PDB file of C-alpha atoms in Angstrom:
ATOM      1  CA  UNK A  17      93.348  96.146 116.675  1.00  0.00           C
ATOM      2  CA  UNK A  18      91.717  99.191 118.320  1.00  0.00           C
ATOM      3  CA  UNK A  19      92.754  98.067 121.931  1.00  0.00           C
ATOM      4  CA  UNK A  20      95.832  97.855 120.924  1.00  0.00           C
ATOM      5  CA  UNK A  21      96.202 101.461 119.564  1.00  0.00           C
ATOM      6  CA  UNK A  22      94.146 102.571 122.570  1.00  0.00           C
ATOM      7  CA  UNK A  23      96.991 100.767 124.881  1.00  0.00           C
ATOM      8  CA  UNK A  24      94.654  98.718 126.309  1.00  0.00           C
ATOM      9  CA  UNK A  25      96.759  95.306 126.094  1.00  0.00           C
ATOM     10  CA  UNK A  26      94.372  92.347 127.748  1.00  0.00           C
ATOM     11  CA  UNK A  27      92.307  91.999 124.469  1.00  0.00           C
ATOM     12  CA  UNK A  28      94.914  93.473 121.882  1.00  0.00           C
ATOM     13  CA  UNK A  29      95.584  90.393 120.203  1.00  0.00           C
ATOM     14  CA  UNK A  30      95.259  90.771 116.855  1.00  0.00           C
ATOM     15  CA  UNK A  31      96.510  87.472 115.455  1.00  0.00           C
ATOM     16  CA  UNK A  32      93.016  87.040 113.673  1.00  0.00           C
ATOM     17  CA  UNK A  33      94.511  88.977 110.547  1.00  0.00           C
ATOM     18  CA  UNK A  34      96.741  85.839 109.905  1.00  0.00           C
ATOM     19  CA  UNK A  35      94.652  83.431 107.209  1.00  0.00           C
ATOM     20  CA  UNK A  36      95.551  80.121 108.748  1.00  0.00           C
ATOM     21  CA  UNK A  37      94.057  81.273 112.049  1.00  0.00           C
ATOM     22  CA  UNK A  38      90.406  81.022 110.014  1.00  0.00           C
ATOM     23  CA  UNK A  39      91.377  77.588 108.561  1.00  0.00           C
ATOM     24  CA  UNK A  40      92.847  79.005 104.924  1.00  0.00           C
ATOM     25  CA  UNK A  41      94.999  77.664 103.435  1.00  0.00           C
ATOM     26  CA  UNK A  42      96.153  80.507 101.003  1.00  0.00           C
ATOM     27  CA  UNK A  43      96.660  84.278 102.339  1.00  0.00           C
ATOM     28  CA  UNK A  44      94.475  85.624  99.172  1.00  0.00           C
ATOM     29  CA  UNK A  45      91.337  84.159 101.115  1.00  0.00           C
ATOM     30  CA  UNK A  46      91.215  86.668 103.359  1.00  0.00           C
ATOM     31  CA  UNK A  47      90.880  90.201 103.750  1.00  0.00           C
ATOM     32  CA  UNK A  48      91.749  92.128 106.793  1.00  0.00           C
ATOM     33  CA  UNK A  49      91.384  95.920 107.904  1.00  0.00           C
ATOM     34  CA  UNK A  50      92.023  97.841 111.121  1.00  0.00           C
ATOM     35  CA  UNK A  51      88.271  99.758 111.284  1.00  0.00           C
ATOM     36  CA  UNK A  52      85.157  99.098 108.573  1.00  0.00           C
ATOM     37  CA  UNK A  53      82.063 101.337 107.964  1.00  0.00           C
ATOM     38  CA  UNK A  54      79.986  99.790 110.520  1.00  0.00           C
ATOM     39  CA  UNK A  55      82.027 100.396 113.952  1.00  0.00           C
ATOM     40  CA  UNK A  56      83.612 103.569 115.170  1.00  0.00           C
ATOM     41  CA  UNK A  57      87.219 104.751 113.416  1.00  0.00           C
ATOM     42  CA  UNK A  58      90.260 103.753 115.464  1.00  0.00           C
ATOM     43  CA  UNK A  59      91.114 107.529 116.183  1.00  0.00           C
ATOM     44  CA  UNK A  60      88.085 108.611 117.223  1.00  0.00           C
ATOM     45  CA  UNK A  61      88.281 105.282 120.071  1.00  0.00           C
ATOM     46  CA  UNK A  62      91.870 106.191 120.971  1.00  0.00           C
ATOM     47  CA  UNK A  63      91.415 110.172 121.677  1.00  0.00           C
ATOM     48  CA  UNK A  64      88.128 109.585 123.815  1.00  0.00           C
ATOM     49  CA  UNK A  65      89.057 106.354 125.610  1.00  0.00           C
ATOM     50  CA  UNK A  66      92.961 105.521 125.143  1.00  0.00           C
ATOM     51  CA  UNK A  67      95.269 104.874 128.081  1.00  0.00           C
ATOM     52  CA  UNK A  68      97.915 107.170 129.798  1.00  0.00           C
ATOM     53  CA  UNK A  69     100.614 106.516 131.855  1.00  0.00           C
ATOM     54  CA  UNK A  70     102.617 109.592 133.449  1.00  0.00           C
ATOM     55  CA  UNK A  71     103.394 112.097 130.518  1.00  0.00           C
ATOM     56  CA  UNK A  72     102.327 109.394 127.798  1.00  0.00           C
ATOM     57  CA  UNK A  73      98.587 110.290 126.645  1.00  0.00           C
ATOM     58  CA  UNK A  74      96.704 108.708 124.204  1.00  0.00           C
ATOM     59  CA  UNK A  75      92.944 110.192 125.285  1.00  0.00           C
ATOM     60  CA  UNK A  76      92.755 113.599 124.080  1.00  0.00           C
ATOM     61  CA  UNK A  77      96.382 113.373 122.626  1.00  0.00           C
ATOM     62  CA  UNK A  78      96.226 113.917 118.466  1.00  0.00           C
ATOM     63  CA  UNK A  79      99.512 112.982 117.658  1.00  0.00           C
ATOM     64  CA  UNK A  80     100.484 110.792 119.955  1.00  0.00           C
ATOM     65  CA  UNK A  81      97.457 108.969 118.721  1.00  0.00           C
ATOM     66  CA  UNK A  82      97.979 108.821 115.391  1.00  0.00           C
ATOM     67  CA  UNK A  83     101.863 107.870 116.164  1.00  0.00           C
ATOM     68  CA  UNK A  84     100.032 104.820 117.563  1.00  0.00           C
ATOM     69  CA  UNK A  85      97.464 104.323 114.232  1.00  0.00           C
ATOM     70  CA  UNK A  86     101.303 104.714 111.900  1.00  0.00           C
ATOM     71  CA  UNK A  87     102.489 101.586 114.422  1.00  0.00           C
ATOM     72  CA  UNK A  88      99.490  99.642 113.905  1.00  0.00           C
ATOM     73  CA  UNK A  89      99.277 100.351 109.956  1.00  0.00           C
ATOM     74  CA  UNK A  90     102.859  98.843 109.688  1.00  0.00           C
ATOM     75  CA  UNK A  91     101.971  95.839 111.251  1.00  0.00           C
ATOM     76  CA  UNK A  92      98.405  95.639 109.398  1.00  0.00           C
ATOM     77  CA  UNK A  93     100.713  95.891 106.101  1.00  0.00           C
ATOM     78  CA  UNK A  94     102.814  93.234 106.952  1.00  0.00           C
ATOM     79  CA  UNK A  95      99.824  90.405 107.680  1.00  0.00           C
ATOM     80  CA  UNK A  96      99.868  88.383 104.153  1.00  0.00           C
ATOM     81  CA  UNK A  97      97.340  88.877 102.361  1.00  0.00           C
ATOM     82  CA  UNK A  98      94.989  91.986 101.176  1.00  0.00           C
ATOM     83  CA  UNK A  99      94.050  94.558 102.798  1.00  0.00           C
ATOM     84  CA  UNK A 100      91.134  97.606 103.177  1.00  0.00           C
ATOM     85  CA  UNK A 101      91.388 100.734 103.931  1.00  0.00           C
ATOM     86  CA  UNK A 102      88.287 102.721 105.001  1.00  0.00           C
ATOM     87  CA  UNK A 103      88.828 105.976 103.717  1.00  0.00           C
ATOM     88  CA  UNK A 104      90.247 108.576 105.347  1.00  0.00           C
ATOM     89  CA  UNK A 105      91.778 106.040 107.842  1.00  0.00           C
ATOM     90  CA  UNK A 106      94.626 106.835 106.220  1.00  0.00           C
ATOM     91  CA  UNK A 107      94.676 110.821 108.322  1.00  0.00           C
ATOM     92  CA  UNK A 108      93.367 109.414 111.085  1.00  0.00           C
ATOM     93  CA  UNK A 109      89.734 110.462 110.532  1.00  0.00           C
ATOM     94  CA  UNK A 110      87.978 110.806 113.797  1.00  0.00           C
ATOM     95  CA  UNK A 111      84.499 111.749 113.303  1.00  0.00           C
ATOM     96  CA  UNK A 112      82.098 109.658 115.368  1.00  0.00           C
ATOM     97  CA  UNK A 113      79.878 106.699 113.936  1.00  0.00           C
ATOM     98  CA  UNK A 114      76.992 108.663 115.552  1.00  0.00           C
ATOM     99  CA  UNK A 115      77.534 112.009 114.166  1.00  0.00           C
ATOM    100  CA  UNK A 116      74.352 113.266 111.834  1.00  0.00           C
ATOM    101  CA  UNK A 117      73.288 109.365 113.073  1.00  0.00           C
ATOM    102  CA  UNK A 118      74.357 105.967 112.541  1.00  0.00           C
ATOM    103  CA  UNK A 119      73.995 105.701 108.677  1.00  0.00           C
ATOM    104  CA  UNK A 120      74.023 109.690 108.273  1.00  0.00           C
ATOM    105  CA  UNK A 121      76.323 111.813 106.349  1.00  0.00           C
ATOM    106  CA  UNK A 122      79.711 112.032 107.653  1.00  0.00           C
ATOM    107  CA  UNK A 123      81.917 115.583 106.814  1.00  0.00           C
ATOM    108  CA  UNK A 124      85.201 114.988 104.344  1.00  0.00           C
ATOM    109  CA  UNK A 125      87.742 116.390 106.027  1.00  0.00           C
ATOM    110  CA  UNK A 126      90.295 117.161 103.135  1.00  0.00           C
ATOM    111  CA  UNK A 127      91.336 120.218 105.460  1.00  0.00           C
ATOM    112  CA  UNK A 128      92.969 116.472 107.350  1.00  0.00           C
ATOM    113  CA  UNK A 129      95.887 117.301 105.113  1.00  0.00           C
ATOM    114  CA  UNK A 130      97.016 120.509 105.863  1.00  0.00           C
ATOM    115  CA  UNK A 131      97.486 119.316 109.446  1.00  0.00           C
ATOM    116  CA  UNK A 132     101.404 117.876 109.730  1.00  0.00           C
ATOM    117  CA  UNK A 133     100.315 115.123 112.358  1.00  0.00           C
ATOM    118  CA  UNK A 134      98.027 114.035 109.855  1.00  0.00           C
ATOM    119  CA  UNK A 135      99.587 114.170 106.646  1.00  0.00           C
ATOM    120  CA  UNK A 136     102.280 111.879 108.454  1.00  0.00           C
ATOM    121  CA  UNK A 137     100.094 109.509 109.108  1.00  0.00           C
ATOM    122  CA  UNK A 138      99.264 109.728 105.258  1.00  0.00           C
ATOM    123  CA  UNK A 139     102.510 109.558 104.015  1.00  0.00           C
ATOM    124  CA  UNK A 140     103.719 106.378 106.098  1.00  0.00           C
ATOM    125  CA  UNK A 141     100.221 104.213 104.936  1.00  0.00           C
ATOM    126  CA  UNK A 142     101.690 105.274 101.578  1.00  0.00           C
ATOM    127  CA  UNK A 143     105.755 103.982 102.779  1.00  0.00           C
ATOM    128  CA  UNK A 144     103.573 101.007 104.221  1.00  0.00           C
ATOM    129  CA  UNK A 145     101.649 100.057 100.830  1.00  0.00           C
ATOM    130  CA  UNK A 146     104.674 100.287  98.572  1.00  0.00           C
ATOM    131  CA  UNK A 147     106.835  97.859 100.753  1.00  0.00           C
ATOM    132  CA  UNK A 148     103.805  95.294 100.308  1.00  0.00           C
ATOM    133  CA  UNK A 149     103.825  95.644  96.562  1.00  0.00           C
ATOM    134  CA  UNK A 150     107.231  95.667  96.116  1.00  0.00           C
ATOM    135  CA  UNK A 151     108.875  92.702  98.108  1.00  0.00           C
ATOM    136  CA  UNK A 152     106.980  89.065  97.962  1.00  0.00           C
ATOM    137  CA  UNK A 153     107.977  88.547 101.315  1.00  0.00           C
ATOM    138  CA  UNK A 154     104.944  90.094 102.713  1.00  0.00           C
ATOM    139  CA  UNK A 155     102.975  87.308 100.805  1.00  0.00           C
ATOM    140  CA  UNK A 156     104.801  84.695 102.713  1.00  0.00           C
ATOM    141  CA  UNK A 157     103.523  81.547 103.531  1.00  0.00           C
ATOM    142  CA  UNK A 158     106.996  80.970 106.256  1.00  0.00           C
ATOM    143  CA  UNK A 159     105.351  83.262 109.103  1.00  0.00           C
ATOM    144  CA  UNK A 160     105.666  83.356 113.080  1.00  0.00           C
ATOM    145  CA  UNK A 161     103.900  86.478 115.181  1.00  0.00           C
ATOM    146  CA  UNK A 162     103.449  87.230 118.909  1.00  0.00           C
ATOM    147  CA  UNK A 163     100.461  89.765 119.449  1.00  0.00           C
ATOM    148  CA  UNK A 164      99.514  89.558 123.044  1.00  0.00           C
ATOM    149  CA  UNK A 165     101.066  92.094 125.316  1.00  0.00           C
ATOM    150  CA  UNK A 166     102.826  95.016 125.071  1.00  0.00           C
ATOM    151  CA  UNK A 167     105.648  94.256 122.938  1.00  0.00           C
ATOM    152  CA  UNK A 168     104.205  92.493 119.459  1.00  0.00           C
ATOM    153  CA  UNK A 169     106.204  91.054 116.647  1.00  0.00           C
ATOM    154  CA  UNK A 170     105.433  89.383 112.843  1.00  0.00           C
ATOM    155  CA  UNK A 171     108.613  87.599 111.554  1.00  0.00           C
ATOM    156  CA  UNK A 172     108.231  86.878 107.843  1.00  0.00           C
ATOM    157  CA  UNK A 173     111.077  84.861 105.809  1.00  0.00           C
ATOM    158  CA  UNK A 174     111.504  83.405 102.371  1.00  0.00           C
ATOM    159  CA  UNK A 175     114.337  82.336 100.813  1.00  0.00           C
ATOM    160  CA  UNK A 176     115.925  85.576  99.945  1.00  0.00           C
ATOM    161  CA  UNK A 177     115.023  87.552 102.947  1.00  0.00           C
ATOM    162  CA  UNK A 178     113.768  87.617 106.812  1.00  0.00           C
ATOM    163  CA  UNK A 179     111.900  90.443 107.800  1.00  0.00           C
ATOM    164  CA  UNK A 180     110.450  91.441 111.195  1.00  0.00           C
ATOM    165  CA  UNK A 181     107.955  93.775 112.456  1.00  0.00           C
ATOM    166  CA  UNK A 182     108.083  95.297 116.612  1.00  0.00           C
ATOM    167  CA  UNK A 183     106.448  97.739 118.274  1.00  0.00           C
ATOM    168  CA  UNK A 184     105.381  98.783 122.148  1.00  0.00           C
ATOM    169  CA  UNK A 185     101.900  99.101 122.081  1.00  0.00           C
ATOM    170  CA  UNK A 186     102.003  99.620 126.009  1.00  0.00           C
ATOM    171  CA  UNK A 187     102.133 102.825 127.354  1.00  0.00           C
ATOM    172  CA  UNK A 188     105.485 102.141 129.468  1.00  0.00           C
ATOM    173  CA  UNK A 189     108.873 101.349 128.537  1.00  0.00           C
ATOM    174  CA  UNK A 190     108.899  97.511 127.965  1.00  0.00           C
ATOM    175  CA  UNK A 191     111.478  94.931 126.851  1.00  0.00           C
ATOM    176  CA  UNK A 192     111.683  93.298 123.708  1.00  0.00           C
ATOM    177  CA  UNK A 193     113.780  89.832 123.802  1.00  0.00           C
ATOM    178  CA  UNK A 194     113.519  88.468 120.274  1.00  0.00           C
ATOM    179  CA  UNK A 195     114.926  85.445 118.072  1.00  0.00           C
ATOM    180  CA  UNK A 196     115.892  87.225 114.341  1.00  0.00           C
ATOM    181  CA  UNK A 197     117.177  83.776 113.231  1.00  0.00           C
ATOM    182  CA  UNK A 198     120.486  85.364 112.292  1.00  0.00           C
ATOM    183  CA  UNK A 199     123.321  88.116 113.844  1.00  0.00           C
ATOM    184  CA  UNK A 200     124.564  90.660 111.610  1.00  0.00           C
ATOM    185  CA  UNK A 201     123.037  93.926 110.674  1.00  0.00           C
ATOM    186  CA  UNK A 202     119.938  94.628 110.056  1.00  0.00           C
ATOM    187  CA  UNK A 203     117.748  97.101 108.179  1.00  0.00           C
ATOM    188  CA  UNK A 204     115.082  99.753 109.331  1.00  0.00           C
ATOM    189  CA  UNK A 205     113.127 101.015 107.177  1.00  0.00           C
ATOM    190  CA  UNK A 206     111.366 103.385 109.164  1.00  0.00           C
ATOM    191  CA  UNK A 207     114.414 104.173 111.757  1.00  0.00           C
ATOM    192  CA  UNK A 208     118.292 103.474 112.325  1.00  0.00           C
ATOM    193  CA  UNK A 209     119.928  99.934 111.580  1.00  0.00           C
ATOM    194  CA  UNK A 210     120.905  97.709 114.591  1.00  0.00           C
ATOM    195  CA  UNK A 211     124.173  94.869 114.517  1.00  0.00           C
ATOM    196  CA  UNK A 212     123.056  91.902 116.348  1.00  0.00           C
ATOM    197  CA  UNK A 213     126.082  89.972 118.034  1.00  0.00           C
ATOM    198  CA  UNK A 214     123.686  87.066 118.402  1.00  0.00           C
ATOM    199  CA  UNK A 215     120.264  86.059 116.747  1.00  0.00           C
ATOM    200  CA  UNK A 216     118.323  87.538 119.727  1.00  0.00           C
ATOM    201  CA  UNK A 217     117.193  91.495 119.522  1.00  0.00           C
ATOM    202  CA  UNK A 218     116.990  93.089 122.296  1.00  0.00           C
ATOM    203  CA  UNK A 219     116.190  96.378 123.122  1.00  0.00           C
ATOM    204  CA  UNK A 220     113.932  98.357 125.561  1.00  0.00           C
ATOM    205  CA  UNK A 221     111.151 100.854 123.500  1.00  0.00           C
ATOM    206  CA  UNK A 222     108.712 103.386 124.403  1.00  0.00           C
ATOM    207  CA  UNK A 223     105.748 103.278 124.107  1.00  0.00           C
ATOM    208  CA  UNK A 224     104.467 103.781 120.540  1.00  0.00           C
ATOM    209  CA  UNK A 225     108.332 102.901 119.302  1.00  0.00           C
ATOM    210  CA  UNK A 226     107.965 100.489 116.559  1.00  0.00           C
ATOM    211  CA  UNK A 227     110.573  99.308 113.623  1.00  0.00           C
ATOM    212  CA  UNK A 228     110.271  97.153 110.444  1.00  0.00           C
ATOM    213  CA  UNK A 229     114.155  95.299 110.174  1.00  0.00           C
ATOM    214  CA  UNK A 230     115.265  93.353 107.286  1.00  0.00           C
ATOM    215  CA  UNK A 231     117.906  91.341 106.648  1.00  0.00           C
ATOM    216  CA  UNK A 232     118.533  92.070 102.541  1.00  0.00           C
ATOM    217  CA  UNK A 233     116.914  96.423 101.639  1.00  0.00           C
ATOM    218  CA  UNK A 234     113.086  96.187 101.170  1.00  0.00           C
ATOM    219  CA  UNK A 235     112.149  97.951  97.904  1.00  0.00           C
TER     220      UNK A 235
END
């Protein structure tokens, strides 16, 4: 997943957080998590190595960086099936594996939450986790994703509802071109409904734009 927050898009596929794609046959078999204890945190990756393109910055670029940890969080949250968090993930902690060496001590940053960039971040993992709790559909077994390139997608139905994850995880404008199954309006949770004339979305977003639509209001 860190490629894809860095905006690096030819190994960004992160379609391994689906269960079936390890041969399981129930989503409680797995559990999947953006960074662990024994690699480097997605922040600290994205501010010294992410991609730029004109005015866009990752590298070196706090809150456009975490803008692009918040995108990947509501896709993580949206994979059936549990989920870790390594602490402090959660603000975007970017302290380097190597600091005070591999296995060393690492500083808690609580001052993390006094910074507004930050305590975003925070608050959305928090929007993020209470949508999973409170709507079955993001224990689905009915799932279809697209996670290569810029422009990624999870679709998620059950009988009552259809929900669907997209974000640009390039650093340009692209195009996204996708089937919802159904015109009508739909939902955003994080941003401003959209009225589909036809099943197929389509809409051009920046980079970093992402949006979580539903068919019936997610809880």
């Amino acid at each position: 997943m860190n490629e894809a927050t860095m905006g690096w898009l030819g190994s960004s596929d992160f379609s391994w957080g689906f269960y079936a794609k390890h041969g399981f046959t129930k989503s409680d078999g797995l559990v999947t998590y953006a960074e662990s204890h024994d690699e480097e945190r997605l922040n600290y990756k994205n501010i010294s190595f992410g991609n730029m393109s004109g005015t866009y910055l990752i590298k070196g670029n706090l809150p456009t960086s975490l803008k692009r940890e918040e995108m990947a969080a509501a896709f993580l949250f949206s994979i059936p099936g549990p989920k870790m968090v390594w602490q402090f993930g959660e603000l975007g902690y970017d302290i380097s594996i190597d600091f005070n060496g591999r296995t060393g001590e690492k500083p808690i940053k609580w001052d993390y939450f006094t910074d507004p960039n930050r305590k975003t971040l925070y608050d959305a993992y928090s929007k993020f986790i209470k949508l999973k709790k409170n709507n079955s559909i993001f224990n689905t077994t009915n799932s279809a994703y697209s996670l290569t390139g810029g422009v990624k997608y999870i679709k998620l139905s059950d009988a009552a509802n259809t929900v669907v994850v997209v974000g640009n995880f390039d650093v340009i404008n692209q195009n996204a071109n996708i089937d919802f199954g159904a015109p009508g309006t739909w939902l955003d949770a994080v941003g401003n409904n959209v009225n589909l004339s036809s099943n197929i979305y389509t809409a051009t977003l920046a980079p970093g734009e992402y949006h979580i639509f539903s068919k019936t209001a997610l809880r």
